[in-house]
Amino acid sequence: MSDVQKVQVGAVQLAYRVWGEEEAPPAVLLHCLGEDGEDWRGVVGRLAGTHRVFALDQRGHGRSDWPGDYGVAQWRDDVIGFLQALGLERVALIGHSLGALAALLVAAERPELVSQLVLEEVPPPLPADPPQEVPEPPRGPQPFDWQAKVAVVADRNAPDPVWWEALGKITAPTLVIGGGETSHIPQGHLGELAERIPDARLVTVEGAGHLVHEERPGEFLAAVNSFLAPRP
């Protein structure tokens, strides 16, 4: 695996890994809650064949800082700051779950930064029904700050209404990937979300559940590589 590097973004240091040729177009990978950049290890090899791939540890995860202050808006702003700190322009932004929600908000807030958008099993920014509850923290050390889980539950239960309305501001071609009926994400919501983004399509990998890139890496890569390939 690539060595971990760090960059200062605002008040936090963010860790990341990088693969691929320097002159290749950039792609930034954003992991789900509780994981870190290593979570992409099963698919990064193929992606790095065509892109300069950056896998970020989001704040409160892995080797990035754990400041105790979290929320989807903070994760969004961290990504924007990360792109600016590294001088990355017009990136393919690929996110899973929480990372996909952060990616979605980046693409809506700063559309000029995102050339293509891949949203794997993104939780739509609609109030959770029924509301989620914060479970008891597991015993022993965790690979992420449990306060991040608390923040995610709060944002899932009462997301900023602006986030749903902002979907129409996304200009990047967008691929929404669903894992089918075995996922806990309502697949109908993914369809609604894809319809609200101006240039989006939905691909369902039936039976993959929430962890599409882990459970069905071949199908995930086939969809993503086809989508990222230069359009004629």
Short mmCIF file of C-alpha atoms in Angstrom, two decimals:
data_model
loop_
_atom_site.label_atom_id
_atom_site.label_comp_id
_atom_site.label_asym_id
_atom_site.label_seq_id
_atom_site.Cartn_x
_atom_site.Cartn_y
_atom_site.Cartn_z
CA MET A 1 0.00 0.00 0.00
CA SER A 2 0.99 3.62 -0.43
CA ASP A 3 2.71 5.42 2.42
CA VAL A 4 0.49 7.69 4.50
CA GLN A 5 1.06 11.41 4.02
CA LYS A 6 -0.46 14.33 5.92
CA VAL A 7 -1.61 17.81 5.03
CA GLN A 8 -2.86 20.69 7.20
CA VAL A 9 -6.44 21.70 6.34
CA GLY A 10 -7.74 24.47 8.55
CA ALA A 11 -7.41 23.37 12.17
CA VAL A 12 -6.92 19.64 11.41
CA GLN A 13 -4.25 17.45 9.90
CA LEU A 14 -5.66 15.02 7.36
CA ALA A 15 -3.93 11.78 6.39
CA TYR A 16 -4.10 10.39 2.87
CA ARG A 17 -2.56 7.83 0.53
CA VAL A 18 -1.79 8.31 -3.13
CA TRP A 19 -1.30 5.94 -6.08
CA GLY A 20 -0.94 6.27 -9.83
CA GLU A 21 0.99 8.43 -12.25
CA GLU A 22 1.40 12.09 -11.32
CA GLU A 23 0.16 13.31 -14.69
CA ALA A 24 -2.99 11.14 -14.63
CA PRO A 25 -6.34 12.84 -13.90
CA PRO A 26 -7.02 13.01 -10.15
CA ALA A 27 -9.60 10.90 -8.32
CA VAL A 28 -10.36 11.34 -4.60
CA LEU A 29 -11.87 8.50 -2.56
CA LEU A 30 -13.97 9.16 0.57
CA HIS A 31 -14.66 6.23 2.92
CA CYS A 32 -17.71 5.47 5.06
CA LEU A 33 -18.19 6.03 8.79
CA GLY A 34 -15.79 3.96 10.88
CA GLU A 35 -13.31 3.19 8.10
CA ASP A 36 -10.31 5.00 6.63
CA GLY A 37 -8.49 5.24 3.31
CA GLU A 38 -7.40 1.60 3.56
CA ASP A 39 -11.01 0.57 2.96
CA TRP A 40 -10.48 1.02 -0.79
CA ARG A 41 -7.56 -1.43 -1.01
CA GLY A 42 -9.59 -3.97 -3.01
CA VAL A 43 -10.33 -1.59 -5.88
CA VAL A 44 -7.60 1.05 -5.82
CA GLY A 45 -5.21 -0.93 -8.02
CA ARG A 46 -7.56 -0.83 -10.99
CA LEU A 47 -8.52 2.80 -10.42
CA ALA A 48 -4.86 3.82 -10.25
CA GLY A 49 -4.34 2.40 -13.72
CA THR A 50 -6.15 5.40 -15.19
CA HIS A 51 -6.12 8.01 -12.40
CA ARG A 52 -3.90 9.62 -9.78
CA VAL A 53 -5.83 8.28 -6.77
CA PHE A 54 -5.99 10.00 -3.38
CA ALA A 55 -7.65 8.08 -0.51
CA LEU A 56 -8.39 10.37 2.41
CA ASP A 57 -8.80 9.55 6.11
CA GLN A 58 -11.67 11.86 7.02
CA ARG A 59 -11.47 13.77 10.31
CA GLY A 60 -12.10 11.54 13.29
CA HIS A 61 -10.91 8.46 11.39
CA GLY A 62 -7.67 6.58 10.91
CA ARG A 63 -4.55 8.70 11.09
CA SER A 64 -6.25 12.05 10.62
CA ASP A 65 -6.90 14.27 13.63
CA TRP A 66 -9.76 13.40 15.99
CA PRO A 67 -10.84 16.87 17.16
CA GLY A 68 -14.22 15.79 18.59
CA ASP A 69 -16.07 18.27 16.34
CA TYR A 70 -17.93 16.50 13.53
CA GLY A 71 -20.78 16.77 11.08
CA VAL A 72 -21.39 16.32 7.39
CA ALA A 73 -20.77 20.04 6.81
CA GLN A 74 -17.33 19.73 8.44
CA TRP A 75 -16.47 16.67 6.34
CA ARG A 76 -17.59 18.55 3.23
CA ASP A 77 -15.45 21.56 4.08
CA ASP A 78 -12.46 19.32 4.87
CA VAL A 79 -12.63 17.84 1.37
CA ILE A 80 -12.79 21.28 -0.22
CA GLY A 81 -9.81 22.35 1.89
CA PHE A 82 -7.95 19.14 1.01
CA LEU A 83 -8.39 19.76 -2.72
CA GLN A 84 -7.20 23.34 -2.33
CA ALA A 85 -4.21 22.39 -0.15
CA LEU A 86 -2.99 19.87 -2.72
CA GLY A 87 -3.79 22.08 -5.69
CA LEU A 88 -6.23 19.56 -7.12
CA GLU A 89 -8.66 20.92 -9.69
CA ARG A 90 -11.56 19.15 -11.42
CA VAL A 91 -11.33 15.81 -9.62
CA ALA A 92 -13.36 12.64 -9.97
CA LEU A 93 -14.92 12.40 -6.50
CA ILE A 94 -15.88 8.89 -5.35
CA GLY A 95 -17.58 8.37 -2.00
CA HIS A 96 -19.16 5.52 -0.06
CA SER A 97 -22.02 6.09 2.41
CA LEU A 98 -20.95 8.98 4.68
CA GLY A 99 -18.14 9.73 2.22
CA ALA A 100 -20.68 9.82 -0.61
CA LEU A 101 -22.83 12.31 1.29
CA ALA A 102 -19.79 14.54 1.86
CA ALA A 103 -18.90 14.19 -1.84
CA LEU A 104 -22.45 15.11 -2.86
CA LEU A 105 -22.31 18.28 -0.78
CA VAL A 106 -18.89 19.22 -2.20
CA ALA A 107 -20.24 18.85 -5.74
CA ALA A 108 -23.25 21.03 -4.88
CA GLU A 109 -21.26 23.68 -2.98
CA ARG A 110 -18.28 23.88 -5.33
CA PRO A 111 -19.34 22.36 -8.66
CA GLU A 112 -16.25 23.72 -10.42
CA LEU A 113 -14.04 21.37 -8.36
CA VAL A 114 -15.73 18.14 -9.46
CA SER A 115 -15.42 16.67 -12.96
CA GLN A 116 -17.28 13.42 -12.20
CA LEU A 117 -19.15 12.18 -9.13
CA VAL A 118 -19.63 8.59 -7.94
CA LEU A 119 -22.03 8.04 -5.02
CA GLU A 120 -21.95 4.49 -3.65
CA GLU A 121 -24.86 3.74 -1.31
CA VAL A 122 -25.27 7.39 -0.37
CA PRO A 123 -27.70 8.10 2.49
CA PRO A 124 -30.07 10.66 0.92
CA PRO A 125 -30.23 13.89 2.93
CA LEU A 126 -33.79 13.27 4.06
CA PRO A 127 -34.89 12.80 7.69
CA ALA A 128 -34.42 9.16 8.75
CA ASP A 129 -37.73 7.37 9.27
CA PRO A 130 -37.85 6.03 11.89
CA PRO A 131 -35.27 8.28 13.56
CA GLN A 132 -31.95 6.61 14.27
CA GLU A 133 -30.61 6.16 17.78
CA VAL A 134 -26.98 6.28 18.89
CA PRO A 135 -25.95 2.82 20.07
CA GLU A 136 -23.72 2.25 23.06
CA PRO A 137 -20.06 2.63 22.09
CA PRO A 138 -18.18 -0.66 21.74
CA ARG A 139 -15.69 -1.58 24.41
CA GLY A 140 -12.02 -1.09 23.78
CA PRO A 141 -10.17 1.17 21.36
CA GLN A 142 -11.86 1.97 18.06
CA PRO A 143 -10.38 2.94 14.68
CA PHE A 144 -12.45 6.13 14.73
CA ASP A 145 -13.84 8.68 17.17
CA TRP A 146 -17.25 7.55 18.44
CA GLN A 147 -18.35 11.19 18.50
CA ALA A 148 -18.35 10.98 14.69
CA LYS A 149 -21.09 8.33 14.96
CA VAL A 150 -23.08 10.62 17.25
CA ALA A 151 -22.78 13.44 14.71
CA VAL A 152 -23.82 11.22 11.80
CA VAL A 153 -26.97 10.09 13.61
CA ALA A 154 -27.87 13.73 14.33
CA ASP A 155 -27.38 14.72 10.69
CA ARG A 156 -29.33 11.70 9.44
CA ASN A 157 -32.27 12.48 11.71
CA ALA A 158 -32.36 16.21 10.96
CA PRO A 159 -30.37 17.00 7.80
CA ASP A 160 -30.19 20.58 6.65
CA PRO A 161 -33.13 20.94 4.18
CA VAL A 162 -30.79 22.94 1.94
CA TRP A 163 -28.84 19.75 1.16
CA TRP A 164 -31.77 18.09 -0.63
CA GLU A 165 -32.62 21.29 -2.48
CA ALA A 166 -28.96 21.70 -3.52
CA LEU A 167 -28.93 18.51 -5.61
CA GLY A 168 -30.01 20.54 -8.62
CA LYS A 169 -26.80 22.60 -8.37
CA ILE A 170 -24.58 19.61 -9.16
CA THR A 171 -23.12 19.99 -12.64
CA ALA A 172 -20.81 16.96 -12.67
CA PRO A 173 -21.94 13.81 -14.47
CA THR A 174 -22.99 11.54 -11.60
CA LEU A 175 -23.13 7.79 -11.10
CA VAL A 176 -25.28 6.59 -8.19
CA ILE A 177 -24.56 3.00 -7.17
CA GLY A 178 -27.05 1.04 -5.06
CA GLY A 179 -26.60 -2.35 -3.44
CA GLY A 180 -30.16 -3.56 -3.89
CA GLU A 181 -32.79 -4.68 -1.44
CA THR A 182 -30.33 -6.17 1.06
CA SER A 183 -29.01 -2.66 1.81
CA HIS A 184 -30.33 -0.65 4.73
CA ILE A 185 -30.39 2.44 2.49
CA PRO A 186 -33.89 2.80 0.95
CA GLN A 187 -33.23 2.10 -2.72
CA GLY A 188 -36.24 4.17 -3.76
CA HIS A 189 -34.55 7.20 -2.20
CA LEU A 190 -31.50 6.57 -4.37
CA GLY A 191 -33.74 6.71 -7.42
CA GLU A 192 -35.28 9.99 -6.25
CA LEU A 193 -31.83 11.41 -5.60
CA ALA A 194 -30.59 10.43 -9.07
CA GLU A 195 -33.64 12.08 -10.62
CA ARG A 196 -32.93 15.37 -8.85
CA ILE A 197 -29.30 15.57 -10.01
CA PRO A 198 -29.30 17.02 -13.54
CA ASP A 199 -26.90 14.52 -15.17
CA ALA A 200 -27.15 11.34 -13.11
CA ARG A 201 -27.82 7.67 -13.61
CA LEU A 202 -28.47 4.87 -11.15
CA VAL A 203 -26.82 1.46 -11.30
CA THR A 204 -28.00 -1.25 -8.89
CA VAL A 205 -25.73 -4.16 -8.02
CA GLU A 206 -28.45 -6.45 -6.69
CA GLY A 207 -27.47 -8.49 -3.65
CA ALA A 208 -24.36 -6.44 -2.85
CA GLY A 209 -25.91 -4.71 0.15
CA HIS A 210 -24.31 -1.60 1.59
CA LEU A 211 -20.69 -2.59 0.86
CA VAL A 212 -20.78 -2.75 -2.93
CA HIS A 213 -17.08 -2.13 -3.59
CA GLU A 214 -16.15 -4.74 -0.98
CA GLU A 215 -18.74 -7.44 -1.70
CA ARG A 216 -18.82 -7.05 -5.50
CA PRO A 217 -15.55 -5.32 -6.46
CA GLY A 218 -15.67 -6.56 -10.07
CA GLU A 219 -19.13 -5.16 -10.71
CA PHE A 220 -18.31 -1.97 -8.85
CA LEU A 221 -15.17 -1.41 -10.92
CA ALA A 222 -16.92 -2.26 -14.18
CA ALA A 223 -19.55 0.41 -13.51
CA VAL A 224 -17.08 3.02 -12.26
CA ASN A 225 -14.41 2.50 -14.93
CA SER A 226 -17.04 2.67 -17.69
CA PHE A 227 -18.40 5.86 -16.17
CA LEU A 228 -14.99 7.50 -15.72
CA ALA A 229 -13.79 6.64 -19.23
CA PRO A 230 -13.51 9.71 -21.46
CA ARG A 231 -16.73 10.41 -23.30
CA PRO A 232 -16.51 10.57 -27.10
#
